[in-house]
Every structure is written in C-alpha cells, then in structure tokens.
Amino acid sequence: FRQVCGPFIQTARWYARPVRRKRKDIPSHLDDLPPTMLKKDYANVPIINSVDDVVRRLLSLEMASQKEKMKIKTQQLVEKVRRSPSDNGSFEVQVAMLTAKIRTYEEHLQRHPKDKSNRRRMLMDIDRRKKLLAYLRRVRYDTFENTCKQLNIQYTLPPPYSRRVTKRWVVKKAFCLKVFQEARKLKAPERLKQRREWQARARAAKE
C-alpha cells in the first residue's frame, strides 16, 4: 500500500499550501470619518441638497477612495492648528499635513512591513516634522505646545551629542591646537601691520 500510494501522497504534499492566517483588522486614523460625509469636491456645491439619495451616497465617503479620505482628514488636522482661514503654509499647517502622511505610512507598513520605499519616505517625513517642531519649540513655545496637543504628537528631545574620548582623538586634538597656534604666530606680524595701517587711516580721517 505504501509503495502504491507513496508517489501520490508525495505529489499532494508538494502542492499543499499552508493555511494563511487571517490578518487582524488594523485600526486606521480614518475610521472617525462618518461614511455619510460628502467628498471634499462636492461638500460646498449648492445643488447637493436636492439630489437623489443614491447620488448622494455615491458622492459620500462610503464610496470614496483612500486618497479622497486623506484629503478630508488632512483638512481636519489643518483646521485644528491654522492661524487664520487663509493660512495654508505656516509651520503648524506643515506639521499637520506631515502628520496625516506619517500616520498613513504607519498603517501601510503594518500591513506590508517589507515595503522599504514607503518606510524611507516615512522616515524622511518624520525628520522633516522634527525639524519644524524643534523650530517652533525654540521660537514660539506656546504654539508648539498647542500643535502637539491638538495633533496628539509626543515630542521627544534629541539626545545630547556625546563623543567617545579615545587616545587617537586626544592626540589629534593636541596636534590641531599646536598647528593652529603656530599658524597664528606666523600671521601675527601681518595682522599687526594691518592694524597699524587702519589706525593711521583713522587718524588721517580725523585730522
């Protein structure tokens, strides 16, 4: 029986595939958008209130793509931090737009962890947002605090720069200081000559 059924069983094993586990539903930052909300391009159209329910459903977020939902989510984040209705390019607005992109990248990478190109784009956007937040923290701290609070951003200070002191580094530093002092001694007569010329010109100008 084993000799007869062996090849067939072996062939079945070759074509057998492992059962794929069902992926868990990953929560999205777009879940709080109501499906009955209209798309961004049709929200302010006056005739939209008189259209049929089927048409209204087609123009709502229930039938919208990820890109159209991202537009509305980005607009909501921008509205939380913008200075005025006409503010479209301040540091706070840029931080809000980058935050929406970063959260989308994070959700995408949870489903596709091997996507290196999108991971690289996310890291670039994170670095850019860190620079903007560092500038706001240095110049306008109250705006920085409000931006982090409204957008739910946890800002961490960069670690202080520390360098490991090695024997080679100590010798190199001592050599550089010695070269600098020798070059300064060689340039001292020339600088003294220039200073005397400036003093002479200043006296001539006074007289």
Coordinates of N, CA and C in Angstrom, one line a residue:
F1 N 0.8 -1.2 0.0 CA 0.0 0.0 0.0 C 0.9 1.3 0.0
R2 N 1.9 1.2 0.8 CA 2.8 2.3 0.8 C 3.5 2.5 -0.5
Q3 N 3.9 1.4 -1.2 CA 4.6 1.6 -2.5 C 3.7 2.2 -3.6
V4 N 2.3 1.8 -3.5 CA 1.4 2.3 -4.5 C 1.0 3.7 -4.2
C5 N 0.7 4.0 -3.0 CA 0.2 5.4 -2.7 C 1.3 6.4 -2.3
G6 N 2.5 5.9 -2.2 CA 3.6 6.8 -1.8 C 3.8 8.0 -2.8
P7 N 3.9 7.8 -4.1 CA 4.1 8.9 -5.1 C 3.0 9.9 -5.1
F8 N 1.8 9.4 -4.9 CA 0.6 10.3 -5.0 C 0.6 11.1 -3.7
I9 N 0.9 10.5 -2.6 CA 1.0 11.3 -1.3 C 2.1 12.4 -1.4
Q10 N 3.2 12.0 -2.0 CA 4.3 12.9 -2.1 C 4.0 14.1 -3.0
T11 N 3.3 13.8 -4.1 CA 2.8 14.8 -5.0 C 1.8 15.8 -4.4
A12 N 0.9 15.2 -3.6 CA 0.0 16.0 -2.9 C 0.7 16.9 -1.8
R13 N 1.7 16.4 -1.2 CA 2.5 17.3 -0.3 C 3.2 18.4 -1.0
W14 N 3.7 18.2 -2.2 CA 4.3 19.3 -2.9 C 3.4 20.4 -3.2
Y15 N 2.1 20.1 -3.6 CA 1.2 21.1 -4.0 C 0.4 21.6 -2.8
A16 N 0.6 21.0 -1.6 CA -0.2 21.5 -0.5 C 0.4 22.9 0.0
R17 N -0.4 23.7 0.3 CA 0.0 25.1 0.8 C -0.5 25.3 2.2
P18 N 0.3 25.9 3.0 CA -0.1 26.2 4.4 C -1.3 27.2 4.4
V19 N -2.1 26.9 5.4 CA -3.3 27.7 5.6 C -2.8 29.1 6.1
R20 N -3.2 30.1 5.3 CA -2.9 31.5 5.7 C -3.7 32.0 6.9
R21 N -3.1 32.6 7.8 CA -3.8 33.1 9.0 C -4.5 34.4 8.6
K22 N -5.7 34.6 9.1 CA -6.4 35.8 8.9 C -5.8 37.0 9.6
R23 N -5.5 38.0 8.9 CA -4.8 39.2 9.5 C -5.8 39.9 10.3
K24 N -5.3 40.4 11.4 CA -6.1 41.2 12.3 C -6.5 42.6 11.7
D25 N -7.6 43.1 12.0 CA -8.0 44.4 11.5 C -7.2 45.5 12.2
I26 N -6.4 46.2 11.4 CA -5.6 47.3 11.9 C -6.4 48.5 12.0
P27 N -6.5 49.2 13.2 CA -7.2 50.4 13.3 C -6.6 51.5 12.5
S28 N -7.4 52.3 11.8 CA -7.0 53.4 11.0 C -7.4 54.7 11.6
H29 N -6.6 55.7 11.3 CA -6.9 57.1 11.7 C -8.0 57.7 10.9
L30 N -8.5 57.0 9.9 CA -9.6 57.5 9.0 C -10.9 56.9 9.5
D31 N -10.9 56.1 10.6 CA -12.1 55.4 11.0 C -13.1 56.4 11.6
D32 N -12.6 57.6 12.1 CA -13.6 58.5 12.7 C -14.3 59.4 11.7
L33 N -14.0 59.2 10.4 CA -14.7 60.0 9.4 C -16.1 59.3 9.2
P34 N -17.2 60.0 9.3 CA -18.5 59.4 9.1 C -18.7 59.0 7.6
P35 N -19.3 57.9 7.3 CA -19.4 57.5 5.9 C -20.4 58.3 5.1
T36 N -21.3 59.0 5.9 CA -22.3 59.9 5.2 C -21.7 61.3 4.8
M37 N -20.5 61.6 5.2 CA -19.9 62.9 4.9 C -19.6 62.9 3.4
L38 N -19.9 64.1 2.8 CA -19.6 64.2 1.4 C -18.1 64.4 1.1
K39 N -17.7 64.1 -0.1 CA -16.3 64.3 -0.5 C -16.0 65.8 -0.5
K40 N -14.7 66.1 -0.5 CA -14.2 67.4 -0.4 C -14.7 68.3 -1.6
D41 N -14.7 67.7 -2.8 CA -15.0 68.5 -4.0 C -16.5 68.8 -4.1
Y42 N -17.4 68.0 -3.4 CA -18.8 68.2 -3.5 C -19.5 68.7 -2.2
A43 N -18.7 69.0 -1.2 CA -19.3 69.5 0.1 C -19.9 70.8 0.0
N44 N -19.4 71.7 -0.8 CA -19.8 73.1 -0.9 C -20.7 73.4 -2.1
V45 N -21.1 72.4 -2.8 CA -21.9 72.6 -4.0 C -23.4 72.9 -3.6
P46 N -24.0 74.0 -4.0 CA -25.4 74.3 -3.6 C -26.4 73.3 -4.0
I47 N -26.3 72.7 -5.1 CA -27.3 71.7 -5.6 C -27.3 70.4 -5.0
I48 N -26.3 70.2 -4.1 CA -26.1 68.8 -3.5 C -27.3 68.5 -2.6
N49 N -28.0 69.4 -2.0 CA -29.1 69.1 -1.1 C -30.3 68.6 -1.8
S50 N -30.4 68.8 -3.1 CA -31.6 68.5 -3.9 C -31.4 67.2 -4.7
V51 N -30.3 66.5 -4.6 CA -30.0 65.4 -5.4 C -30.7 64.1 -4.8
D52 N -30.7 63.1 -5.5 CA -31.3 61.8 -5.1 C -30.4 61.2 -4.0
D53 N -31.0 60.3 -3.2 CA -30.2 59.6 -2.1 C -29.1 58.7 -2.7
V54 N -29.4 58.1 -3.9 CA -28.4 57.2 -4.5 C -27.2 58.1 -4.9
V55 N -27.5 59.2 -5.6 CA -26.4 60.1 -6.0 C -25.6 60.6 -4.8
R56 N -26.3 61.0 -3.7 CA -25.7 61.5 -2.5 C -24.8 60.4 -1.9
R57 N -25.3 59.2 -2.0 CA -24.4 58.1 -1.4 C -23.2 57.9 -2.3
L58 N -23.3 58.0 -3.6 CA -22.1 57.9 -4.5 C -21.1 59.0 -4.2
L59 N -21.6 60.1 -3.8 CA -20.7 61.3 -3.6 C -20.2 61.3 -2.2
S60 N -20.6 60.4 -1.3 CA -20.2 60.4 0.1 C -18.9 59.6 0.3
L61 N -18.4 59.6 1.5 CA -17.2 58.9 1.8 C -17.4 57.3 1.8
E62 N -18.6 56.9 1.8 CA -18.9 55.5 1.7 C -18.3 54.9 0.5
M63 N -18.4 55.6 -0.6 CA -17.9 55.2 -1.9 C -16.5 55.8 -2.3
A64 N -15.9 56.5 -1.3 CA -14.7 57.3 -1.7 C -13.5 56.4 -1.6
S65 N -12.4 56.8 -2.2 CA -11.1 56.1 -2.2 C -10.3 56.6 -1.0
Q66 N -9.2 55.9 -0.8 CA -8.3 56.3 0.3 C -7.7 57.7 0.1
K67 N -7.4 58.0 -1.1 CA -6.9 59.4 -1.4 C -7.9 60.5 -1.1
E68 N -9.2 60.3 -1.4 CA -10.2 61.3 -1.1 C -10.4 61.4 0.4
K69 N -10.4 60.3 1.1 CA -10.5 60.3 2.6 C -9.3 61.0 3.2
M70 N -8.1 60.8 2.6 CA -6.9 61.5 3.1 C -7.0 63.0 3.0
K71 N -7.7 63.5 1.9 CA -7.8 65.0 1.7 C -8.7 65.5 2.9
I72 N -9.8 64.9 3.2 CA -10.6 65.4 4.3 C -10.0 65.3 5.6
K73 N -9.2 64.2 5.9 CA -8.5 64.0 7.2 C -7.4 65.1 7.3
T74 N -6.7 65.4 6.2 CA -5.7 66.4 6.3 C -6.3 67.8 6.5
Q75 N -7.4 68.0 5.9 CA -8.1 69.3 6.1 C -8.6 69.5 7.6
Q76 N -9.1 68.4 8.2 CA -9.5 68.4 9.6 C -8.3 68.7 10.5
L77 N -7.2 68.1 10.3 CA -6.0 68.4 11.1 C -5.5 69.8 10.9
V78 N -5.5 70.3 9.7 CA -5.1 71.6 9.4 C -6.0 72.7 10.1
E79 N -7.3 72.4 10.1 CA -8.2 73.3 10.7 C -8.0 73.4 12.3
K80 N -7.4 72.4 12.9 CA -7.1 72.5 14.3 C -6.0 73.4 14.7
V81 N -5.0 73.6 13.8 CA -3.8 74.4 14.2 C -3.6 75.6 13.3
R82 N -4.4 75.9 12.3 CA -4.1 77.0 11.4 C -4.4 78.3 12.1
R83 N -3.6 79.4 11.8 CA -3.8 80.7 12.5 C -5.0 81.4 12.0
S84 N -5.3 81.3 10.7 CA -6.4 82.1 10.1 C -7.0 81.2 9.0
P85 N -8.2 81.6 8.5 CA -8.8 80.8 7.4 C -7.9 80.8 6.1
S86 N -7.1 81.8 6.0 CA -6.2 81.9 4.8 C -4.8 81.4 5.0
D87 N -4.6 80.8 6.2 CA -3.3 80.2 6.5 C -3.1 78.9 5.8
N88 N -2.2 78.8 4.9 CA -2.0 77.5 4.2 C -0.6 77.0 4.1
G89 N 0.3 77.8 4.8 CA 1.8 77.4 4.7 C 2.6 77.7 5.9
S90 N 1.9 77.9 7.1 CA 2.7 78.2 8.3 C 3.3 76.8 8.8
F91 N 4.2 77.0 9.8 CA 4.8 75.8 10.3 C 3.8 74.8 10.9
E92 N 2.8 75.3 11.5 CA 1.8 74.4 12.1 C 1.0 73.7 11.1
V93 N 0.7 74.3 10.0 CA 0.0 73.7 8.9 C 0.8 72.6 8.3
Q94 N 2.1 72.9 8.1 CA 3.0 71.9 7.5 C 3.2 70.7 8.4
V95 N 3.2 70.9 9.7 CA 3.3 69.8 10.7 C 2.0 68.9 10.6
A96 N 0.8 69.6 10.5 CA -0.4 68.8 10.4 C -0.5 68.0 9.1
M97 N 0.0 68.5 8.0 CA 0.0 67.8 6.8 C 0.9 66.6 6.8
L98 N 2.1 66.8 7.4 CA 3.1 65.7 7.5 C 2.6 64.6 8.5
T99 N 1.8 65.1 9.5 CA 1.3 64.1 10.5 C 0.3 63.1 9.8
A100 N -0.6 63.7 9.0 CA -1.5 62.8 8.3 C -0.8 61.8 7.3
K101 N 0.3 62.3 6.7 CA 1.0 61.4 5.8 C 1.8 60.3 6.6
I102 N 2.3 60.7 7.7 CA 3.1 59.8 8.5 C 2.2 58.7 9.1
R103 N 1.0 59.0 9.5 CA 0.1 58.0 10.1 C -0.4 57.1 9.0
T104 N -0.6 57.6 7.8 CA -0.9 56.7 6.7 C 0.2 55.7 6.3
Y105 N 1.4 56.2 6.4 CA 2.6 55.3 6.1 C 2.7 54.3 7.2
E106 N 2.4 54.6 8.5 CA 2.5 53.7 9.6 C 1.5 52.6 9.4
E107 N 0.3 52.9 9.0 CA -0.8 51.9 8.8 C -0.4 51.0 7.6
H108 N 0.1 51.6 6.6 CA 0.5 50.8 5.4 C 1.7 49.8 5.7
L109 N 2.6 50.3 6.6 CA 3.8 49.4 6.9 C 3.4 48.3 7.9
Q110 N 2.3 48.5 8.6 CA 1.8 47.4 9.5 C 1.3 46.3 8.7
R111 N 0.7 46.6 7.5 CA 0.2 45.5 6.6 C 1.3 45.0 5.7
H112 N 2.2 45.9 5.3 CA 3.3 45.5 4.4 C 4.6 45.9 5.0
P113 N 5.1 45.2 6.0 CA 6.4 45.6 6.7 C 7.6 45.6 5.8
K114 N 7.6 44.9 4.7 CA 8.8 44.8 3.8 C 8.9 45.9 2.7
D115 N 7.9 46.8 2.8 CA 7.9 47.9 1.8 C 8.9 49.0 2.2
K116 N 10.1 48.9 1.7 CA 11.3 49.7 2.1 C 11.1 51.1 1.5
S117 N 10.6 51.3 0.3 CA 10.5 52.6 -0.3 C 9.5 53.5 0.6
N118 N 8.4 53.0 1.0 CA 7.5 53.8 1.8 C 8.0 54.0 3.2
R119 N 8.8 53.0 3.7 CA 9.4 53.2 5.0 C 10.4 54.4 4.9
R120 N 11.2 54.5 3.8 CA 12.1 55.5 3.6 C 11.4 56.9 3.5
R121 N 10.3 57.0 2.8 CA 9.5 58.2 2.7 C 9.0 58.6 4.1
M122 N 8.5 57.6 4.9 CA 8.0 57.9 6.2 C 9.1 58.5 7.1
L123 N 10.3 57.9 7.1 CA 11.4 58.4 7.9 C 11.8 59.8 7.5
M124 N 11.8 60.1 6.2 CA 12.1 61.5 5.7 C 11.1 62.5 6.2
D125 N 9.8 62.1 6.2 CA 8.7 63.0 6.7 C 8.8 63.2 8.2
I126 N 9.2 62.1 8.9 CA 9.4 62.2 10.3 C 10.5 63.2 10.7
D127 N 11.6 63.1 9.9 CA 12.8 64.0 10.2 C 12.4 65.5 9.9
R128 N 11.6 65.6 8.8 CA 11.2 67.0 8.4 C 10.3 67.6 9.5
R129 N 9.3 66.7 10.0 CA 8.4 67.2 11.1 C 9.2 67.5 12.4
K130 N 10.2 66.7 12.7 CA 11.0 67.0 13.9 C 11.7 68.4 13.8
K131 N 12.2 68.7 12.6 CA 12.9 70.0 12.4 C 11.9 71.1 12.6
L132 N 10.7 71.0 12.0 CA 9.7 72.0 12.2 C 9.3 72.2 13.6
L133 N 9.1 71.1 14.3 CA 8.7 71.2 15.7 C 9.8 71.7 16.6
A134 N 11.0 71.4 16.3 CA 12.2 72.0 17.0 C 12.2 73.5 16.8
Y135 N 12.0 74.0 15.6 CA 12.0 75.4 15.4 C 10.8 76.1 16.1
L136 N 9.6 75.5 16.1 CA 8.5 76.0 16.9 C 8.8 76.0 18.4
R137 N 9.4 75.0 18.8 CA 9.7 74.9 20.3 C 10.7 76.0 20.7
R138 N 11.6 76.3 19.8 CA 12.7 77.3 20.1 C 12.2 78.8 19.9
V139 N 11.2 79.0 19.0 CA 10.8 80.3 18.7 C 9.5 80.7 19.3
R140 N 8.5 79.8 19.2 CA 7.1 80.0 19.7 C 6.7 78.8 20.5
Y141 N 7.0 78.8 21.8 CA 6.8 77.6 22.6 C 5.3 77.4 22.8
D142 N 4.5 78.4 23.0 CA 3.1 78.2 23.2 C 2.4 77.6 22.0
T143 N 2.8 78.0 20.8 CA 2.3 77.4 19.5 C 2.7 76.0 19.4
F144 N 4.0 75.7 19.8 CA 4.5 74.3 19.8 C 3.7 73.4 20.7
E145 N 3.4 73.9 21.9 CA 2.6 73.1 22.8 C 1.2 72.8 22.3
N146 N 0.5 73.9 21.7 CA -0.8 73.7 21.2 C -0.8 72.8 20.0
T147 N 0.2 72.8 19.2 CA 0.2 72.0 18.0 C 0.4 70.5 18.4
C148 N 1.2 70.2 19.3 CA 1.4 68.9 19.8 C 0.2 68.3 20.5
K149 N -0.5 69.2 21.2 CA -1.7 68.8 21.9 C -2.9 68.5 20.9
Q150 N -3.1 69.4 20.0 CA -4.2 69.2 19.0 C -4.0 68.0 18.1
L151 N -2.7 67.8 17.7 CA -2.4 66.7 16.8 C -2.1 65.4 17.5
N152 N -2.0 65.4 18.8 CA -1.7 64.2 19.6 C -0.3 63.7 19.2
I153 N 0.7 64.6 19.3 CA 2.1 64.3 18.9 C 2.9 64.2 20.2
Q154 N 3.7 63.2 20.4 CA 4.6 63.1 21.5 C 6.0 63.5 21.1
Y155 N 6.4 64.7 21.4 CA 7.7 65.2 21.0 C 8.8 64.8 22.0
T156 N 9.8 64.2 21.6 CA 11.0 63.8 22.5 C 12.2 64.6 22.1
L157 N 12.9 65.1 23.1 CA 14.1 65.9 22.8 C 15.2 65.0 22.2
P158 N 16.0 65.5 21.3 CA 17.1 64.7 20.7 C 18.1 64.5 21.8
P159 N 18.8 63.4 21.8 CA 19.8 63.1 22.8 C 21.0 64.1 22.6
P160 N 21.6 64.5 23.7 CA 22.8 65.4 23.6 C 24.0 64.7 22.9
Y161 N 24.7 65.5 22.2 CA 25.8 65.0 21.4 C 26.9 64.6 22.4
S162 N 27.4 63.3 22.3 CA 28.5 62.8 23.1 C 29.4 62.1 22.2
R163 N 30.7 62.3 22.4 CA 31.7 61.6 21.6 C 32.6 60.8 22.5
R164 N 32.9 59.6 22.1 CA 33.8 58.8 22.9 C 35.2 59.3 22.8
V165 N 35.8 59.5 24.0 CA 37.2 60.0 24.0 C 38.2 58.9 23.9
T166 N 38.9 58.9 22.8 CA 39.9 57.9 22.6 C 41.3 58.5 22.6
K167 N 42.3 57.7 22.7 CA 43.7 58.2 22.7 C 44.0 58.8 21.3
R168 N 43.5 58.3 20.3 CA 43.8 58.8 19.0 C 43.2 60.2 18.8
W169 N 41.9 60.4 19.4 CA 41.3 61.7 19.3 C 42.0 62.7 20.1
V170 N 42.5 62.3 21.3 CA 43.2 63.3 22.1 C 44.5 63.8 21.4
V171 N 45.2 62.8 20.9 CA 46.5 63.2 20.1 C 46.1 64.1 18.9
K172 N 45.1 63.8 18.2 CA 44.7 64.6 17.1 C 44.3 66.0 17.5
K173 N 43.6 66.1 18.6 CA 43.2 67.4 19.0 C 44.4 68.2 19.5
A174 N 45.3 67.6 20.2 CA 46.5 68.3 20.6 C 47.3 68.8 19.4
F175 N 47.4 67.9 18.4 CA 48.2 68.3 17.2 C 47.5 69.5 16.4
C176 N 46.2 69.4 16.3 CA 45.4 70.5 15.7 C 45.6 71.9 16.4
L177 N 45.6 71.8 17.7 CA 45.8 73.0 18.5 C 47.2 73.6 18.3
K178 N 48.2 72.7 18.2 CA 49.6 73.1 18.0 C 49.7 73.8 16.6
V179 N 49.1 73.2 15.6 CA 49.2 73.7 14.3 C 48.5 75.1 14.2
F180 N 47.3 75.2 14.9 CA 46.6 76.5 14.9 C 47.5 77.6 15.6
Q181 N 48.1 77.3 16.7 CA 48.9 78.2 17.4 C 50.1 78.7 16.6
E182 N 50.8 77.7 15.9 CA 51.9 78.1 15.0 C 51.5 78.9 13.8
A183 N 50.3 78.6 13.2 CA 49.8 79.5 12.1 C 49.5 80.9 12.6
R184 N 49.0 80.9 13.9 CA 48.6 82.3 14.4 C 49.9 83.1 14.7
K185 N 51.0 82.4 15.1 CA 52.2 83.2 15.3 C 52.8 83.7 14.0
L186 N 52.7 82.9 12.9 CA 53.2 83.3 11.6 C 52.4 84.5 11.1
K187 N 51.1 84.5 11.4 CA 50.3 85.6 10.8 C 50.2 86.8 11.7
A188 N 50.9 86.8 12.9 CA 50.8 87.9 13.9 C 51.4 89.1 13.3
P189 N 52.7 89.1 12.7 CA 53.2 90.4 12.2 C 52.4 91.0 11.1
E190 N 51.8 90.2 10.2 CA 50.9 90.7 9.2 C 49.7 91.4 9.8
R191 N 49.1 90.8 10.8 CA 47.9 91.4 11.4 C 48.3 92.7 12.2
L192 N 49.5 92.7 12.8 CA 49.9 93.9 13.4 C 50.1 95.0 12.4
K193 N 50.7 94.7 11.3 CA 50.9 95.7 10.2 C 49.5 96.3 9.7
Q194 N 48.6 95.4 9.5 CA 47.2 95.8 9.1 C 46.6 96.7 10.1
R195 N 46.7 96.4 11.4 CA 46.1 97.2 12.5 C 46.7 98.6 12.5
R196 N 48.0 98.6 12.3 CA 48.7 100.0 12.3 C 48.2 100.8 11.1
E197 N 48.1 100.2 10.0 CA 47.6 100.9 8.8 C 46.2 101.4 9.1
W198 N 45.3 100.6 9.7 CA 43.9 101.1 10.0 C 43.9 102.3 11.0
Q199 N 44.8 102.2 12.0 CA 44.9 103.3 12.9 C 45.4 104.5 12.3
A200 N 46.4 104.4 11.4 CA 46.9 105.6 10.7 C 45.8 106.2 9.8
R201 N 45.0 105.4 9.1 CA 43.9 105.9 8.3 C 42.9 106.6 9.1
A202 N 42.6 106.0 10.3 CA 41.6 106.6 11.2 C 42.1 108.0 11.7
R203 N 43.4 108.1 12.0 CA 43.9 109.4 12.5 C 43.9 110.4 11.4
A204 N 44.2 110.0 10.1 CA 44.2 110.9 9.0 C 42.8 111.4 8.7
A205 N 41.9 110.5 8.9 CA 40.5 110.9 8.6 C 40.0 111.9 9.6
K206 N 40.4 111.8 10.9 CA 40.0 112.7 11.9 C 40.7 114.1 11.7
E207 N 41.9 114.1 11.3 CA 42.6 115.4 11.0 C 42.1 116.1 9.8

